[in-house]
Short mmCIF file of C-alpha atoms in Angstrom, two decimals:
data_model
loop_
_atom_site.label_atom_id
_atom_site.label_comp_id
_atom_site.label_asym_id
_atom_site.label_seq_id
_atom_site.Cartn_x
_atom_site.Cartn_y
_atom_site.Cartn_z
CA MET A 1 7.97 9.02 -22.46
CA LYS A 2 10.86 8.73 -19.68
CA ILE A 3 9.07 8.98 -16.05
CA VAL A 4 11.26 9.11 -12.97
CA TYR A 5 10.16 7.08 -10.20
CA ILE A 6 11.39 8.23 -5.88
CA PRO A 7 9.76 5.37 -4.09
CA LEU A 8 8.59 5.36 -0.30
CA ASP A 9 10.98 3.23 0.53
CA GLU A 10 13.29 0.06 -0.73
CA ARG A 11 10.86 -2.66 -0.09
CA PRO A 12 9.48 -4.60 -2.91
CA CYS A 13 5.75 -2.76 -2.66
CA ASN A 14 7.44 0.34 -3.28
CA TYR A 15 10.07 -0.26 -5.19
CA MET A 16 9.38 -3.29 -7.57
CA TYR A 17 5.71 -3.39 -8.01
CA PRO A 18 5.83 0.27 -10.05
CA SER A 19 8.43 -1.20 -12.48
CA GLN A 20 6.53 -4.29 -13.12
CA LEU A 21 3.82 -2.46 -13.91
CA ALA A 22 5.93 -0.08 -16.02
CA ALA A 23 7.14 -3.07 -17.88
CA MET A 24 3.45 -3.97 -19.18
CA THR A 25 3.71 -0.66 -20.52
CA ASP A 26 6.05 1.28 -23.44
CA LEU A 27 6.84 3.67 -20.94
CA HIS A 28 10.20 3.97 -19.07
CA LEU A 29 10.31 4.05 -15.47
CA MET A 30 13.84 5.52 -14.37
CA VAL A 31 14.35 4.52 -10.29
CA PRO A 32 17.62 4.96 -8.12
CA GLY A 33 19.77 2.11 -7.37
CA LYS A 34 18.83 0.45 -3.92
CA GLN A 35 22.08 2.30 -2.24
CA LEU A 36 19.97 5.78 -2.80
CA VAL A 37 17.10 4.60 -1.40
CA GLY A 38 17.75 3.92 2.25
CA ASN A 39 17.18 0.55 4.18
CA LYS A 40 14.49 0.71 6.71
CA LYS A 41 15.58 2.90 9.83
CA GLN A 42 18.73 3.91 8.14
CA PRO A 43 17.83 7.05 5.79
CA ALA A 44 18.63 7.63 2.38
CA PRO A 45 21.42 9.57 1.67
CA HIS A 46 20.42 12.74 0.85
CA LYS A 47 22.66 14.67 -1.32
CA ASN A 48 23.53 11.29 -3.20
CA LEU A 49 19.51 11.02 -4.16
CA VAL A 50 19.05 14.75 -4.87
CA THR A 51 22.30 14.57 -7.37
CA TRP A 52 20.57 11.41 -9.19
CA LEU A 53 17.48 13.21 -9.05
CA GLU A 54 18.50 16.77 -10.61
CA LYS A 55 20.74 14.59 -13.44
CA GLU A 56 17.56 12.00 -14.63
CA THR A 57 14.97 14.59 -14.70
CA VAL A 58 16.59 17.05 -16.88
CA HIS A 59 14.71 15.49 -19.74
CA ALA A 60 12.27 13.85 -18.18
CA ASP A 61 8.45 13.87 -19.22
CA TYR A 62 7.06 13.12 -15.27
CA LEU A 63 8.21 13.05 -11.91
CA ILE A 64 6.59 10.65 -9.85
CA VAL A 65 8.10 11.19 -6.09
CA SER A 66 7.50 10.07 -2.60
CA LEU A 67 8.15 13.38 -0.49
CA ASP A 68 9.03 11.05 2.56
CA MET A 69 11.76 9.76 0.50
CA LEU A 70 12.93 13.18 -0.71
CA LEU A 71 12.55 14.86 2.78
CA TYR A 72 13.43 12.39 5.45
CA GLY A 73 14.99 9.29 3.26
CA GLY A 74 12.28 6.87 3.61
CA ILE A 75 8.80 5.72 5.55
CA VAL A 76 10.21 4.70 8.90
CA PRO A 77 12.89 7.45 9.03
CA SER A 78 9.98 9.99 8.52
CA ARG A 79 9.02 8.52 11.64
CA LEU A 80 12.82 8.79 13.27
CA HIS A 81 14.34 12.28 12.10
CA HIS A 82 15.49 15.08 13.85
CA LEU A 83 15.24 17.46 10.83
CA GLN A 84 14.56 21.14 11.71
CA PRO A 85 11.48 22.55 10.23
CA ASP A 86 13.12 25.13 7.85
CA GLU A 87 15.79 22.01 6.60
CA VAL A 88 12.49 20.41 5.63
CA LEU A 89 11.02 23.01 4.05
CA THR A 90 14.29 23.90 2.13
CA ARG A 91 14.43 19.91 0.90
CA LEU A 92 11.00 20.57 -0.62
CA THR A 93 11.83 23.64 -2.54
CA ILE A 94 13.94 21.36 -4.88
CA LEU A 95 11.19 20.48 -6.31
CA LYS A 96 10.85 24.11 -7.94
CA GLY A 97 14.48 23.86 -9.09
CA LEU A 98 13.60 20.83 -11.00
CA LYS A 99 10.68 22.08 -12.36
CA LYS A 100 12.82 25.59 -13.19
CA LYS A 101 15.22 23.24 -15.26
CA ASN A 102 12.83 21.28 -17.05
CA PRO A 103 9.18 23.60 -17.11
CA GLY A 104 7.44 20.93 -19.15
CA MET A 105 8.11 18.29 -16.47
CA LYS A 106 4.59 16.99 -14.77
CA ILE A 107 5.32 16.30 -10.89
CA TYR A 108 2.95 13.62 -9.33
CA ALA A 109 3.71 13.16 -5.65
CA ASN A 110 2.81 11.87 -2.58
CA ASN A 111 3.12 12.37 1.15
CA LEU A 112 1.99 10.17 4.10
CA ILE A 113 0.11 11.52 7.03
CA MET A 114 2.62 10.15 9.76
CA ARG A 115 0.73 6.86 11.51
CA SER A 116 0.40 6.15 15.32
CA PRO A 117 0.04 2.63 15.97
CA ALA A 118 -2.16 1.50 18.80
CA TYR A 119 0.77 -0.80 19.56
CA ASN A 120 4.16 -1.06 21.80
CA SER A 121 6.65 -1.88 19.08
CA ASP A 122 9.81 -0.19 18.09
CA ASP A 123 10.44 -2.39 14.87
CA GLU A 124 9.64 0.71 12.76
CA GLU A 125 8.68 3.49 15.22
CA PRO A 126 11.27 5.37 17.64
CA GLU A 127 13.02 3.42 20.41
CA TYR A 128 10.70 4.72 22.97
CA TYR A 129 7.81 3.07 21.23
CA ALA A 130 7.98 -0.21 22.61
CA PHE A 131 7.42 1.34 26.07
CA TYR A 132 4.65 4.00 25.33
CA GLY A 133 3.15 3.31 21.88
CA GLU A 134 -0.06 2.44 23.20
CA LYS A 135 -0.36 5.67 25.47
CA LEU A 136 0.82 7.74 22.69
CA HIS A 137 -1.72 6.40 20.52
CA LEU A 138 -4.71 6.34 23.06
CA TYR A 139 -3.45 10.03 24.02
CA GLY A 140 -3.62 11.33 20.32
CA ARG A 141 -7.20 9.51 20.09
CA LEU A 142 -8.63 11.10 23.20
CA LEU A 143 -6.84 14.84 22.35
CA ASP A 144 -8.77 14.53 19.19
CA LYS A 145 -12.16 13.78 20.75
CA LEU A 146 -11.78 16.15 23.67
CA GLU A 147 -11.10 19.22 21.10
CA ARG A 148 -14.18 17.63 19.18
CA SER A 149 -16.12 17.78 22.71
CA ILE A 150 -17.39 14.28 22.01
CA VAL A 151 -15.82 12.41 25.00
CA THR A 152 -15.35 15.01 27.48
CA LYS A 153 -15.76 12.56 30.66
CA ASN A 154 -12.51 11.06 29.60
CA THR A 155 -10.86 13.92 30.54
CA ASP A 156 -9.59 12.18 33.92
CA GLN A 157 -7.66 9.48 31.89
CA PHE A 158 -6.46 12.16 29.60
CA ASN A 159 -4.59 13.73 32.32
CA GLN A 160 -3.42 10.69 33.66
CA LEU A 161 -1.91 9.93 30.40
CA GLN A 162 -0.19 12.98 30.53
CA LYS A 163 1.49 12.13 33.73
CA GLU A 164 2.44 8.51 32.69
CA ILE A 165 4.04 9.73 29.28
CA PRO A 166 7.67 11.11 30.20
CA VAL A 167 7.58 14.88 28.70
CA GLU A 168 10.52 14.18 26.46
CA VAL A 169 9.40 11.20 25.09
CA LEU A 170 5.51 13.67 24.23
CA SER A 171 7.41 16.33 23.16
CA ASP A 172 9.68 14.61 20.13
CA TYR A 173 6.52 12.71 19.35
CA THR A 174 4.35 15.64 18.84
CA GLU A 175 7.00 18.04 17.41
CA ARG A 176 7.98 15.46 14.68
CA ARG A 177 4.04 15.48 13.87
CA LYS A 178 4.23 19.15 13.62
CA ILE A 179 7.19 19.11 11.21
CA ASN A 180 5.86 16.61 9.10
CA ALA A 181 2.40 18.36 8.99
CA ARG A 182 3.64 21.51 7.98
CA ALA A 183 5.80 19.67 5.12
CA ASN A 184 2.46 18.68 4.09
CA HIS A 185 0.45 22.00 4.15
CA TYR A 186 3.49 23.62 2.12
CA ALA A 187 3.04 20.76 -0.48
CA LEU A 188 -0.38 21.66 -0.62
CA GLN A 189 1.13 25.32 -1.56
CA LEU A 190 3.22 23.89 -4.53
CA VAL A 191 0.24 22.43 -5.56
CA LYS A 192 -1.33 26.18 -6.00
CA GLU A 193 2.01 27.23 -7.24
CA GLU A 194 1.55 24.43 -10.19
CA ILE A 195 4.76 23.12 -8.86
CA ILE A 196 3.07 19.82 -8.01
CA ASP A 197 0.52 18.82 -10.44
CA PHE A 198 -1.01 16.29 -8.37
CA LEU A 199 -0.54 15.03 -5.25
CA ILE A 200 -1.88 12.52 -2.79
CA ILE A 201 -1.46 12.37 0.81
CA PRO A 202 -2.37 9.01 1.90
CA LEU A 203 -3.36 7.98 5.69
CA ASP A 204 -1.15 5.74 6.70
CA ASP A 205 -2.44 3.02 9.26
CA ASN A 206 -5.28 5.56 10.56
CA ALA A 207 -8.69 5.44 12.53
CA GLU A 208 -11.48 8.04 12.84
CA TYR A 209 -10.16 9.79 15.75
CA GLY A 210 -6.19 10.37 16.63
CA TYR A 211 -3.70 12.67 15.86
CA SER A 212 -4.23 11.81 11.78
CA ALA A 213 -8.08 12.52 12.07
CA LYS A 214 -6.61 15.92 13.13
CA GLU A 215 -4.11 16.70 10.69
CA GLN A 216 -6.31 15.41 7.85
CA ARG A 217 -9.20 17.96 9.03
CA SER A 218 -6.41 20.77 8.79
CA LEU A 219 -5.01 19.65 5.26
CA VAL A 220 -8.85 19.37 3.88
CA GLU A 221 -9.65 22.85 5.25
CA SER A 222 -6.31 24.13 3.21
CA VAL A 223 -7.18 22.14 0.44
CA LEU A 224 -10.55 24.02 0.24
CA SER A 225 -9.39 27.39 0.94
CA LEU A 226 -6.36 27.19 -1.86
CA GLU A 227 -9.36 25.85 -4.28
CA ILE A 228 -7.19 22.87 -5.37
CA SER A 229 -9.33 20.04 -4.83
CA GLU A 230 -9.04 18.42 -7.75
CA LYS A 231 -5.14 18.10 -8.15
CA VAL A 232 -5.02 16.54 -4.65
CA ALA A 233 -6.40 13.41 -3.13
CA ILE A 234 -6.33 12.13 0.56
CA TYR A 235 -7.50 8.76 1.67
CA PRO A 236 -6.12 5.56 3.69
CA GLY A 237 -3.09 4.28 2.03
CA ALA A 238 0.70 3.90 1.84
CA ASP A 239 2.74 1.54 0.33
CA GLU A 240 0.66 0.93 -2.50
CA VAL A 241 0.61 4.60 -4.03
CA GLY A 242 3.43 4.21 -6.29
CA CYS A 243 1.29 2.12 -8.38
CA THR A 244 -1.56 4.54 -8.45
CA LEU A 245 0.46 7.32 -9.29
CA PHE A 246 1.95 5.51 -12.17
CA SER A 247 -1.52 4.15 -13.10
CA ARG A 248 -2.66 7.85 -13.22
CA VAL A 249 0.52 8.87 -15.24
CA PHE A 250 -0.05 6.10 -17.67
CA CYS A 251 -3.83 7.05 -18.22
CA THR A 252 -2.69 10.70 -19.03
CA ILE A 253 -0.02 10.16 -21.63
CA HIS A 254 -2.28 7.58 -23.58
CA ASN A 255 -5.35 10.06 -23.02
CA TYR A 256 -6.90 6.91 -21.55
CA LYS A 257 -10.34 7.64 -19.36
CA PRO A 258 -11.17 4.05 -18.53
CA THR A 259 -14.19 3.13 -16.80
CA ILE A 260 -14.30 0.63 -13.61
CA PHE A 261 -17.55 -1.45 -12.92
CA THR A 262 -17.08 -2.66 -8.90
CA GLN A 263 -19.05 -5.59 -7.45
CA TYR A 264 -18.91 -7.13 -3.61
CA SER A 265 -19.00 -10.48 -2.10
CA SER A 266 -21.62 -9.08 0.91
CA ALA A 267 -24.12 -6.65 0.64
CA LYS A 268 -22.54 -4.71 3.46
CA GLY A 269 -19.15 -4.67 1.71
CA PRO A 270 -19.53 -0.93 0.48
CA VAL A 271 -20.12 0.32 4.00
CA ILE A 272 -18.04 -1.29 6.21
CA ILE A 273 -14.60 0.43 7.51
CA PRO A 274 -12.29 -1.52 7.01
CA LYS A 275 -9.06 -2.22 9.66
CA LEU A 276 -6.79 0.50 10.14
CA GLU A 277 -8.82 2.67 8.04
CA ASP A 278 -11.59 5.66 8.77
CA ARG A 279 -13.89 5.42 6.29
CA PRO A 280 -16.30 3.07 4.43
CA LEU A 281 -14.94 0.74 1.68
CA GLY A 282 -16.86 2.02 -1.01
CA GLU A 283 -15.63 5.58 -0.51
CA SER A 284 -12.08 4.40 -0.58
CA VAL A 285 -12.91 2.27 -3.48
CA THR A 286 -14.16 5.52 -5.20
CA LEU A 287 -11.04 7.75 -4.48
CA GLN A 288 -8.75 5.02 -5.38
CA ILE A 289 -10.30 4.67 -8.92
CA ALA A 290 -10.15 8.40 -9.38
CA ALA A 291 -6.49 8.71 -8.20
CA ALA A 292 -5.45 5.95 -10.58
CA GLY A 293 -6.90 8.01 -13.52
CA GLY A 294 -10.20 5.84 -14.00
CA ASN A 295 -13.84 6.46 -13.02
CA ILE A 296 -17.03 4.04 -11.80
CA THR A 297 -19.33 2.88 -13.90
CA ASP A 298 -22.74 1.67 -13.03
CA ARG A 299 -23.07 -0.63 -16.28
CA PHE A 300 -20.61 -3.53 -16.56
CA MET A 301 -21.32 -4.21 -20.46
CA ASN A 302 -19.46 -1.22 -21.53
CA ALA A 303 -17.10 -1.05 -18.59
CA ASP A 304 -13.25 -1.70 -19.57
CA GLY A 305 -12.34 -3.41 -16.48
CA ILE A 306 -14.73 -5.15 -13.42
CA LEU A 307 -13.10 -5.05 -10.06
CA MET A 308 -14.85 -7.82 -8.23
CA ILE A 309 -14.43 -6.76 -4.35
CA HIS A 310 -14.41 -9.56 -1.99
CA SER A 311 -15.27 -7.62 1.17
CA PRO A 312 -15.95 -8.56 4.68
CA ALA A 313 -19.46 -7.83 6.22
CA VAL A 314 -18.10 -6.57 9.71
CA SER A 315 -15.77 -3.50 10.69
CA GLN A 316 -12.41 -2.71 11.99
CA ASP A 317 -11.20 -4.95 14.90
CA ASP A 318 -14.00 -7.68 13.72
CA ILE A 319 -12.27 -8.10 10.37
CA ALA A 320 -10.04 -11.61 10.42
CA GLU A 321 -6.71 -11.97 9.48
CA PRO A 322 -5.14 -15.31 8.07
CA VAL A 323 -3.71 -16.19 11.11
CA HIS A 324 -6.97 -16.74 12.69
CA LYS A 325 -8.58 -20.24 12.54
CA LEU A 326 -11.83 -20.31 10.60
CA SER A 327 -13.79 -20.94 13.61
CA GLU A 328 -12.05 -17.93 14.95
CA ARG A 329 -13.81 -15.90 12.03
CA ASP A 330 -17.02 -13.49 13.00
CA PRO A 331 -19.96 -15.44 12.37
CA SER A 332 -20.81 -13.16 9.10
CA TYR A 333 -17.90 -14.35 7.44
CA PHE A 334 -20.39 -17.66 6.97
CA SER A 335 -23.65 -15.82 6.58
CA GLU A 336 -23.25 -12.73 5.00
CA ILE A 337 -20.34 -13.19 2.60
CA HIS A 338 -21.67 -14.89 -0.62
CA TYR A 339 -18.53 -16.82 -1.79
CA GLN A 340 -19.93 -19.01 -4.26
CA GLU A 341 -22.14 -16.46 -6.08
CA PHE A 342 -18.93 -14.19 -6.10
CA VAL A 343 -16.72 -17.21 -8.11
CA THR A 344 -19.87 -17.88 -10.34
CA LEU A 345 -19.72 -14.14 -11.13
CA ILE A 346 -16.42 -13.91 -11.83
CA SER A 347 -16.45 -16.93 -13.85
CA SER A 348 -19.81 -15.53 -15.69
CA TYR A 349 -17.69 -11.84 -16.71
CA LEU A 350 -15.06 -14.28 -18.02
CA ASP A 351 -16.84 -16.22 -19.80
CA GLN A 352 -17.91 -12.90 -21.42
CA GLY A 353 -14.80 -11.70 -22.40
CA LYS A 354 -14.52 -9.11 -19.43
CA VAL A 355 -11.03 -7.95 -17.88
CA VAL A 356 -11.49 -8.97 -14.23
CA GLY A 357 -9.57 -7.93 -11.34
CA VAL A 358 -10.49 -9.55 -7.81
CA GLY A 359 -9.58 -7.27 -5.00
CA ASP A 360 -9.29 -9.27 -1.58
CA VAL A 361 -9.89 -7.29 0.96
CA ALA A 362 -11.94 -9.84 3.45
CA LEU A 363 -9.19 -10.30 5.65
CA CYS A 364 -6.51 -7.82 6.75
CA ASN A 365 -2.81 -9.11 6.15
CA GLY A 366 -3.40 -11.40 3.18
CA SER A 367 -5.30 -13.63 1.26
CA ASP A 368 -8.86 -15.25 2.17
CA VAL A 369 -8.03 -19.17 1.43
CA ILE A 370 -11.81 -19.62 1.32
CA LEU A 371 -12.06 -17.77 -1.72
CA MET A 372 -8.56 -18.80 -3.10
CA ASN A 373 -9.21 -22.58 -2.81
CA LEU A 374 -12.59 -21.68 -4.54
CA LEU A 375 -11.07 -19.88 -7.41
CA ARG A 376 -8.80 -22.68 -7.74
CA ASP A 377 -11.48 -25.62 -7.72
CA ASN A 378 -13.67 -23.85 -10.25
CA ASN A 379 -10.58 -23.44 -12.46
CA LEU A 380 -10.29 -19.85 -12.70
CA VAL A 381 -6.85 -19.27 -11.39
CA ASP A 382 -5.37 -19.50 -15.03
CA ARG A 383 -8.49 -17.12 -16.46
CA LEU A 384 -7.74 -14.43 -13.98
CA PRO A 385 -5.63 -11.64 -15.11
CA CYS A 386 -5.45 -9.65 -12.14
CA TYR A 387 -5.22 -10.05 -8.04
CA ALA A 388 -4.27 -8.79 -5.08
CA GLY A 389 -4.77 -9.38 -1.61
CA TRP A 390 -2.13 -8.20 0.80
CA ASN A 391 -1.97 -6.09 4.15
CA THR A 392 -4.50 -3.38 4.46
CA SER A 393 -7.49 -2.55 2.13
CA GLY A 394 -6.05 0.61 0.71
CA ASN A 395 -2.63 -1.38 0.41
CA THR A 396 -4.66 -4.16 -1.87
CA LEU A 397 -7.07 -1.46 -3.47
CA GLY A 398 -3.96 0.69 -5.08
CA THR A 399 -2.20 -2.62 -6.45
CA ILE A 400 -5.24 -4.12 -8.01
CA ILE A 401 -6.65 -1.31 -9.68
CA ALA A 402 -3.55 0.05 -11.06
CA HIS A 403 -2.86 -3.36 -12.25
CA LEU A 404 -6.47 -3.68 -13.89
CA ILE A 405 -6.36 -0.07 -15.56
CA ILE A 406 -2.77 -1.13 -17.10
CA GLU A 407 -4.41 -4.50 -18.15
CA ALA A 408 -7.76 -3.20 -19.61
CA PHE A 409 -5.50 -0.97 -21.92
CA ASN A 410 -3.75 -3.59 -23.17
CA ARG A 411 -6.33 -6.17 -24.23
CA ASN A 412 -7.98 -3.61 -26.13
CA TYR A 413 -4.87 -2.64 -27.98
CA ASP A 414 -2.74 -5.73 -28.03
CA PRO A 415 -3.53 -8.65 -26.00
CA SER A 416 -0.45 -10.31 -26.47
CA LYS A 417 2.38 -7.63 -26.40
CA PHE A 418 3.07 -7.41 -22.58
CA LEU A 419 1.43 -10.80 -21.79
CA LYS A 420 4.49 -11.81 -20.32
CA GLN A 421 4.53 -9.15 -17.96
CA GLY A 422 0.95 -9.01 -16.75
CA ARG A 423 1.19 -12.75 -16.13
CA GLU A 424 4.51 -12.63 -13.90
CA PHE A 425 2.95 -9.65 -11.90
CA TYR A 426 -0.14 -11.49 -11.67
CA TYR A 427 1.25 -14.87 -10.18
CA THR A 428 3.56 -13.02 -7.79
CA ARG A 429 0.86 -11.31 -6.08
CA LEU A 430 -0.85 -14.81 -5.69
CA ILE A 431 2.24 -16.35 -4.49
CA GLU A 432 2.92 -13.81 -2.40
CA ASP A 433 -0.63 -12.96 -0.95
CA TRP A 434 -1.83 -16.04 -1.18
CA GLY A 435 1.21 -18.53 -0.62
CA TYR A 436 3.18 -16.45 1.59
CA GLN A 437 1.21 -14.00 3.63
CA ALA A 438 -1.67 -16.42 3.98
CA VAL A 439 -0.25 -20.13 4.31
CA VAL A 440 3.55 -20.38 4.51
CA LYS A 441 4.29 -17.45 6.55
CA HIS A 442 1.99 -18.44 9.29
CA ASP A 443 3.11 -22.75 9.22
CA ILE A 444 6.85 -21.12 9.66
CA LEU A 445 5.77 -19.14 12.62
CA GLN A 446 3.96 -22.19 14.31
CA ASN A 447 6.19 -24.80 13.55
CA ASP A 448 9.53 -23.69 12.22
CA ILE A 449 10.28 -20.34 13.96
CA GLU A 450 11.57 -20.95 17.43
CA ARG A 451 14.21 -23.86 16.21
CA PHE A 452 15.96 -21.09 14.78
CA GLY A 453 15.98 -18.96 17.67
CA ALA A 454 14.41 -15.92 15.50
CA ASN A 455 11.12 -14.21 15.96
CA TYR A 456 8.21 -12.32 13.66
CA PHE A 457 10.47 -9.32 14.01
CA ASP A 458 14.08 -10.41 13.26
CA ILE A 459 15.10 -13.64 12.03
CA SER A 460 18.63 -12.12 10.61
CA LEU A 461 20.58 -14.55 12.62
CA LYS A 462 19.54 -17.40 10.50
CA LEU A 463 18.40 -15.39 7.50
CA HIS A 464 19.43 -17.39 4.53
CA ASP A 465 18.13 -20.87 6.18
CA ILE A 466 14.78 -19.18 6.74
CA GLU A 467 14.71 -17.56 3.00
CA GLU A 468 15.40 -21.40 1.72
CA LEU A 469 12.44 -22.58 4.33
CA ILE A 470 10.18 -19.70 2.70
CA LYS A 471 11.36 -20.66 -1.06
CA GLU A 472 10.87 -24.63 -0.44
CA LYS A 473 7.80 -24.15 1.33
CA LEU A 474 6.30 -21.78 -1.66
CA GLN A 475 7.13 -24.66 -4.22
CA ASP A 476 5.35 -27.25 -2.25
CA PHE A 477 2.37 -24.37 -2.46
CA ILE A 478 2.83 -23.61 -5.87
CA GLN A 479 2.67 -27.34 -6.88
CA GLU A 480 -0.30 -27.98 -4.59
CA ASN A 481 -2.50 -25.02 -5.47
CA LEU A 482 -1.43 -23.46 -8.86
CA ASN A 483 -1.05 -27.00 -10.53
CA THR A 484 -2.67 -26.08 -13.79
CA PRO A 485 -1.50 -26.20 -17.35
CA GLU A 486 -0.15 -22.29 -17.09
CA LEU A 487 1.99 -23.99 -14.08
CA GLU A 488 4.91 -24.94 -16.45
CA HIS A 489 5.40 -21.44 -17.33
CA ILE A 490 6.21 -20.44 -13.92
CA LYS A 491 9.39 -20.29 -11.96
CA LEU A 492 10.13 -19.15 -8.47
CA GLU A 493 13.68 -17.80 -9.10
CA GLN A 494 14.22 -15.71 -5.83
CA VAL A 495 12.72 -15.51 -2.13
CA TYR A 496 14.53 -12.87 0.30
CA SER A 497 13.62 -10.99 3.39
CA PRO A 498 13.67 -6.92 2.64
CA TRP A 499 13.66 -5.82 6.24
CA LYS A 500 15.18 -9.36 7.94
CA ARG A 501 11.46 -10.31 9.44
CA MET A 502 8.65 -12.50 8.69
CA PHE A 503 6.21 -9.84 8.23
CA GLU A 504 6.59 -9.19 4.35
CA VAL A 505 8.74 -11.20 1.69
CA GLY A 506 10.35 -10.38 -1.57
CA LEU A 507 9.91 -12.39 -4.85
CA LYS A 508 11.14 -12.79 -8.26
CA ILE A 509 8.93 -14.88 -10.43
CA HIS A 510 9.71 -15.83 -14.03
CA TYR A 511 6.88 -16.17 -16.43
CA HIS A 512 7.95 -17.80 -20.07
#
């Protein structure tokens, strides 16, 4: 089976994770070279990418395609482009041509609802976002509320924002959103026409109110009117969607309908609303499992996989991040999250031979060191097959669910065949999500970054030196925290910074 994959961008989470999952299977995933997928704010070369796509899909069985990459050149260019509406729609009709040349090919697509961050920074946004980001976010939030007659008393504040945001800034931002939203609606038409066989529309860093909420409601109305609900999923997420769609393709090809049993570390877990999302965690878990090709079961005995969700007991901005000291966390982290019981349950499920995955979403942007230290101290690190705990809740869920589904299939059919590839991905997640995101990154930011003349968003002037320092500190982390019998099989071969900043890291782990 040949699967062609067009990623959301060139970062490891989008470019490498699906390939690493594919390496655990008998499926062949074709990915364009790095020169064809852009570089942060530099969009992918559209004509060259389309030429590659047309060539590779002639005899493909499946196409997993990021429409943000196909239309705009990547996730960041989707927020910066100056394409005309007709040009965007013309680019989208490329899918019709691919389907015409290869009618048997199934197309699984994804296209984001563009985010609206609540801060001033132009790192991933237009230059004016460094000055008007907060105001643009608030403007969209109030606009949504006013249109829904929720906070009419804030009309004065809304009018004041209209005066404070330059007309050209507001026009540029809102017109681009309209073009991107129109592309999403046209993608729904392609689903109706059976050009796109399954579509995920992730809400990138969204909230209950704002531009994203407005656009989501309109899309849901179209989905219902077109009667395509079974072929479209809309939920919080972004960089995990390549993993989710690969898992769905895998399940479809193998006629595999995995059942997943879920368990939370806090009683409030299913009902809290994660940071940067718009709905309860339990709703997102259900949608993510379904999108990946699985189903939730309430019976753990017969489940193909068990998803242990380390969840907070508070919502939104009260959710901690690794940068916070333990004393700065909300008290619920120590009164309403049942760490020891959670770890004991994990151990019990493993003792029963269950395939267990840990989705660590109690914190945003990295692992919870309290949980990870307990797993280490209870000798469970080597025994777990799947783990994820990076960036947003949606990012973590899509990654761990896809890995859990594939791991469960392999355990049932041939436990040793893809063992090496599965362990490589598992330890990559531990070293990146726990080692880098929760420990090393903040160590360097606190103790080293200033002497390099660098900052969180720009390490380009001392890139090699900082990458070497990250590798050195990760080596120390591995020795201190993964010093188990399996350690001799793990080698950290490469560390790099894909966007020359501290937010994320790229790793190459070898398991032998």
